[in-house]
PDB file of C-alpha atoms in Angstrom:
ATOM      1  CA  MET A   1       0.083   0.018   0.098  1.00  0.00           C
ATOM      2  CA  SER A   2       1.364   3.417  -0.913  1.00  0.00           C
ATOM      3  CA  THR A   3       1.613   6.007   2.142  1.00  0.00           C
ATOM      4  CA  MET A   4      -1.115   8.144  -0.234  1.00  0.00           C
ATOM      5  CA  SER A   5      -3.792   5.775   0.576  1.00  0.00           C
ATOM      6  CA  LEU A   6      -3.151   5.418   4.406  1.00  0.00           C
ATOM      7  CA  THR A   7      -6.320   6.470   6.611  1.00  0.00           C
ATOM      8  CA  ARG A   8      -5.516   9.073   9.259  1.00  0.00           C
ATOM      9  CA  ARG A   9      -5.614   6.415  11.975  1.00  0.00           C
ATOM     10  CA  GLN A  10      -2.917   4.576  10.052  1.00  0.00           C
ATOM     11  CA  THR A  11      -0.959   7.744   9.649  1.00  0.00           C
ATOM     12  CA  VAL A  12      -1.128   8.369  13.408  1.00  0.00           C
ATOM     13  CA  LEU A  13      -0.483   5.023  14.236  1.00  0.00           C
ATOM     14  CA  CYS A  14       2.551   4.676  11.974  1.00  0.00           C
ATOM     15  CA  THR A  15       4.182   7.925  13.295  1.00  0.00           C
ATOM     16  CA  LEU A  16       3.519   6.592  16.971  1.00  0.00           C
ATOM     17  CA  TYR A  17       5.384   3.386  16.074  1.00  0.00           C
ATOM     18  CA  ALA A  18       8.322   5.606  14.491  1.00  0.00           C
ATOM     19  CA  LEU A  19       8.547   7.622  17.740  1.00  0.00           C
ATOM     20  CA  ILE A  20       8.408   4.550  19.924  1.00  0.00           C
ATOM     21  CA  SER A  21      11.117   3.249  17.757  1.00  0.00           C
ATOM     22  CA  LEU A  22      13.189   6.493  18.145  1.00  0.00           C
ATOM     23  CA  ALA A  23      12.603   6.597  21.842  1.00  0.00           C
ATOM     24  CA  ALA A  24      13.853   2.879  22.340  1.00  0.00           C
ATOM     25  CA  LEU A  25      16.663   3.418  20.123  1.00  0.00           C
ATOM     26  CA  ILE A  26      17.855   6.478  22.255  1.00  0.00           C
ATOM     27  CA  GLY A  27      17.252   4.931  25.415  1.00  0.00           C
ATOM     28  CA  THR A  28      19.300   1.760  24.571  1.00  0.00           C
ATOM     29  CA  ALA A  29      22.104   3.376  22.611  1.00  0.00           C
ATOM     30  CA  SER A  30      22.585   5.584  25.585  1.00  0.00           C
ATOM     31  CA  GLN A  31      23.672   2.443  27.647  1.00  0.00           C
ATOM     32  CA  LEU A  32      26.176   1.047  25.178  1.00  0.00           C
ATOM     33  CA  LYS A  33      29.308   3.769  25.948  1.00  0.00           C
ATOM     34  CA  PRO A  34      31.041   1.265  27.869  1.00  0.00           C
ATOM     35  CA  TYR A  35      30.748  -1.348  25.291  1.00  0.00           C
ATOM     36  CA  LEU A  36      31.871   0.651  22.139  1.00  0.00           C
ATOM     37  CA  PRO A  37      35.780   0.726  22.536  1.00  0.00           C
ATOM     38  CA  LEU A  38      35.658  -3.193  22.726  1.00  0.00           C
ATOM     39  CA  GLY A  39      34.691  -3.795  19.206  1.00  0.00           C
ATOM     40  CA  PHE A  40      31.752  -5.717  18.165  1.00  0.00           C
ATOM     41  CA  VAL A  41      32.635  -9.333  18.999  1.00  0.00           C
ATOM     42  CA  ASN A  42      34.119  -8.390  22.553  1.00  0.00           C
ATOM     43  CA  ALA A  43      31.357  -5.732  23.059  1.00  0.00           C
ATOM     44  CA  ASN A  44      28.690  -8.409  22.576  1.00  0.00           C
ATOM     45  CA  ILE A  45      30.541 -11.162  24.734  1.00  0.00           C
ATOM     46  CA  HIS A  46      30.743  -8.412  27.715  1.00  0.00           C
ATOM     47  CA  PHE A  47      27.029  -7.252  27.274  1.00  0.00           C
ATOM     48  CA  TRP A  48      25.833 -10.675  27.320  1.00  0.00           C
ATOM     49  CA  GLN A  49      27.914 -11.351  30.408  1.00  0.00           C
ATOM     50  CA  ASP A  50      26.942  -8.265  32.074  1.00  0.00           C
ATOM     51  CA  THR A  51      23.054  -9.460  31.592  1.00  0.00           C
ATOM     52  CA  LEU A  52      24.071 -12.228  34.197  1.00  0.00           C
ATOM     53  CA  VAL A  53      25.466  -9.824  37.037  1.00  0.00           C
ATOM     54  CA  ASN A  54      22.361  -9.711  39.355  1.00  0.00           C
ATOM     55  CA  ALA A  55      18.952 -11.215  39.871  1.00  0.00           C
ATOM     56  CA  ALA A  56      17.242  -8.128  38.317  1.00  0.00           C
ATOM     57  CA  SER A  57      19.359  -8.308  35.101  1.00  0.00           C
ATOM     58  CA  ARG A  58      18.915 -12.062  34.722  1.00  0.00           C
ATOM     59  CA  PHE A  59      15.174 -11.565  35.396  1.00  0.00           C
ATOM     60  CA  ILE A  60      14.608  -8.892  32.749  1.00  0.00           C
ATOM     61  CA  THR A  61      16.794 -10.565  30.388  1.00  0.00           C
ATOM     62  CA  VAL A  62      14.913 -13.860  30.695  1.00  0.00           C
ATOM     63  CA  ASP A  63      11.610 -12.004  30.564  1.00  0.00           C
ATOM     64  CA  ILE A  64      12.649 -10.091  27.313  1.00  0.00           C
ATOM     65  CA  MET A  65      14.005 -13.385  25.760  1.00  0.00           C
ATOM     66  CA  PHE A  66      10.518 -14.988  26.084  1.00  0.00           C
ATOM     67  CA  VAL A  67       8.881 -12.034  24.881  1.00  0.00           C
ATOM     68  CA  PHE A  68      11.064 -11.947  21.621  1.00  0.00           C
ATOM     69  CA  LEU A  69      10.529 -15.702  21.271  1.00  0.00           C
ATOM     70  CA  VAL A  70       6.524 -15.120  20.962  1.00  0.00           C
ATOM     71  CA  CYS A  71       6.994 -11.909  18.945  1.00  0.00           C
ATOM     72  CA  TRP A  72       9.371 -13.424  16.626  1.00  0.00           C
ATOM     73  CA  HIS A  73       6.929 -16.432  15.931  1.00  0.00           C
ATOM     74  CA  TRP A  74       4.269 -13.779  15.350  1.00  0.00           C
ATOM     75  CA  MET A  75       6.429 -11.477  13.189  1.00  0.00           C
ATOM     76  CA  LEU A  76       7.218 -14.427  10.852  1.00  0.00           C
ATOM     77  CA  THR A  77       3.572 -15.637  10.447  1.00  0.00           C
ATOM     78  CA  GLU A  78       2.301 -11.967  10.107  1.00  0.00           C
ATOM     79  CA  ALA A  79       4.927 -10.973   7.540  1.00  0.00           C
ATOM     80  CA  ARG A  80       4.402 -14.199   5.474  1.00  0.00           C
ATOM     81  CA  ARG A  81       0.430 -13.742   5.655  1.00  0.00           C
ATOM     82  CA  LEU A  82       0.941 -10.124   4.445  1.00  0.00           C
ATOM     83  CA  LYS A  83       3.567 -11.155   1.877  1.00  0.00           C
ATOM     84  CA  MET A  84       5.833  -8.346   3.476  1.00  0.00           C
ATOM     85  CA  ARG A  85       9.281  -8.251   1.908  1.00  0.00           C
ATOM     86  CA  ALA A  86      12.794  -8.076   3.439  1.00  0.00           C
ATOM     87  CA  TYR A  87      11.099  -9.233   7.084  1.00  0.00           C
ATOM     88  CA  GLY A  88      14.467 -11.309   7.732  1.00  0.00           C
ATOM     89  CA  TRP A  89      16.452  -8.446   8.707  1.00  0.00           C
ATOM     90  CA  TYR A  90      14.410  -7.863  11.735  1.00  0.00           C
ATOM     91  CA  PHE A  91      15.835 -10.808  13.539  1.00  0.00           C
ATOM     92  CA  PRO A  92      19.597  -9.494  13.523  1.00  0.00           C
ATOM     93  CA  ALA A  93      18.424  -6.078  14.118  1.00  0.00           C
ATOM     94  CA  SER A  94      16.644  -7.400  17.076  1.00  0.00           C
ATOM     95  CA  LEU A  95      19.453  -9.048  18.446  1.00  0.00           C
ATOM     96  CA  PHE A  96      22.349  -6.555  17.593  1.00  0.00           C
ATOM     97  CA  ILE A  97      20.722  -3.384  17.710  1.00  0.00           C
ATOM     98  CA  ALA A  98      17.632  -3.276  20.080  1.00  0.00           C
ATOM     99  CA  PHE A  99      14.266  -5.325  19.970  1.00  0.00           C
ATOM    100  CA  SER A 100      12.543  -2.503  21.533  1.00  0.00           C
ATOM    101  CA  ALA A 101      13.299  -0.342  18.335  1.00  0.00           C
ATOM    102  CA  THR A 102      13.050  -3.133  15.915  1.00  0.00           C
ATOM    103  CA  LEU A 103       9.528  -4.237  16.939  1.00  0.00           C
ATOM    104  CA  PRO A 104       7.911  -0.799  16.399  1.00  0.00           C
ATOM    105  CA  ILE A 105       9.574  -0.563  12.806  1.00  0.00           C
ATOM    106  CA  PHE A 106       8.084  -3.980  12.103  1.00  0.00           C
ATOM    107  CA  MET A 107       4.649  -2.749  13.333  1.00  0.00           C
ATOM    108  CA  LEU A 108       5.022   0.238  10.982  1.00  0.00           C
ATOM    109  CA  HIS A 109       5.878  -1.829   8.142  1.00  0.00           C
ATOM    110  CA  ARG A 110       3.017  -4.310   8.867  1.00  0.00           C
ATOM    111  CA  GLU A 111       0.615  -1.337   8.991  1.00  0.00           C
ATOM    112  CA  LEU A 112       1.685  -0.261   5.670  1.00  0.00           C
ATOM    113  CA  ALA A 113       1.144  -3.876   4.292  1.00  0.00           C
ATOM    114  CA  ARG A 114      -2.212  -4.361   5.497  1.00  0.00           C
ATOM    115  CA  PRO A 115      -5.013  -4.250   3.282  1.00  0.00           C
ATOM    116  CA  ALA A 116      -7.126  -0.908   3.943  1.00  0.00           C
ATOM    117  CA  ASP A 117     -10.257  -2.730   4.931  1.00  0.00           C
ATOM    118  CA  GLU A 118      -8.463  -4.717   7.452  1.00  0.00           C
ATOM    119  CA  ALA A 119      -6.779  -1.915   8.703  1.00  0.00           C
ATOM    120  CA  ARG A 120     -10.070   0.155   9.298  1.00  0.00           C
ATOM    121  CA  ALA A 121     -11.813  -2.848  10.688  1.00  0.00           C
ATOM    122  CA  ALA A 122      -9.244  -4.089  13.404  1.00  0.00           C
ATOM    123  CA  ASP A 123      -7.537  -2.652  16.153  1.00  0.00           C
ATOM    124  CA  ARG A 124     -10.574  -0.436  17.766  1.00  0.00           C
ATOM    125  CA  LEU A 125      -9.316   0.325  21.538  1.00  0.00           C
ATOM    126  CA  GLY A 126     -11.575   1.461  24.132  1.00  0.00           C
ATOM    127  CA  LEU A 127     -10.963   4.218  26.619  1.00  0.00           C
ATOM    128  CA  LEU A 128      -9.644   1.857  29.132  1.00  0.00           C
ATOM    129  CA  ASP A 129      -7.182   0.315  26.670  1.00  0.00           C
ATOM    130  CA  TRP A 130      -5.920   3.779  25.632  1.00  0.00           C
ATOM    131  CA  LEU A 131      -5.520   4.680  29.349  1.00  0.00           C
ATOM    132  CA  SER A 132      -3.281   1.770  29.863  1.00  0.00           C
ATOM    133  CA  VAL A 133      -1.269   2.552  26.909  1.00  0.00           C
ATOM    134  CA  VAL A 134      -0.634   5.910  28.015  1.00  0.00           C
ATOM    135  CA  LEU A 135       0.371   4.491  31.470  1.00  0.00           C
ATOM    136  CA  VAL A 136       2.735   1.983  29.956  1.00  0.00           C
ATOM    137  CA  ALA A 137       4.321   4.814  27.623  1.00  0.00           C
ATOM    138  CA  ALA A 138       4.584   7.014  30.742  1.00  0.00           C
ATOM    139  CA  VAL A 139       6.606   4.633  32.857  1.00  0.00           C
ATOM    140  CA  ALA A 140       8.812   3.515  29.859  1.00  0.00           C
ATOM    141  CA  LEU A 141       9.689   7.197  29.260  1.00  0.00           C
ATOM    142  CA  GLY A 142      10.107   7.898  32.681  1.00  0.00           C
ATOM    143  CA  TYR A 143      12.463   4.800  33.319  1.00  0.00           C
ATOM    144  CA  THR A 144      14.327   5.634  29.977  1.00  0.00           C
ATOM    145  CA  TRP A 145      15.002   9.223  31.038  1.00  0.00           C
ATOM    146  CA  ARG A 146      16.180   7.858  34.448  1.00  0.00           C
ATOM    147  CA  ALA A 147      18.436   5.451  32.580  1.00  0.00           C
ATOM    148  CA  ILE A 148      19.921   8.041  30.206  1.00  0.00           C
ATOM    149  CA  THR A 149      20.714  10.505  32.847  1.00  0.00           C
ATOM    150  CA  MET A 150      22.656   7.814  34.945  1.00  0.00           C
ATOM    151  CA  ALA A 151      24.620   6.905  31.947  1.00  0.00           C
TER     152      ALA A 151
END
């Protein structure tokens, strides 16, 4: 689907996905400074070793890995269903850049690939649904700001 045929809702959704991806990329990249001088291989080795440092880091890493497992399966089936091109790059991008930045880009790509009638009929959220989204966004942005200012 071309961007000219996007509905207003789709345009807003794609913009939100892009902004979420950008915020996630800024937040995660701000934590990489200690690893950058190590080079790609050593940086990855040290990064993954650091995820084992304490119970909280192990908890969140295990949690994210299983979320990624479920999301990756869904991303593959959804990409094939919608005949999305170049979806294979999302896997290495999720591992080596940031899953939190890659998933919203996939969602944007998916929105562009969805038939207009499907996009209009689906994804209608109620007020409480939107309030929960705003709450999660506020917590994510607050934590990201705290993490950036500590880096």
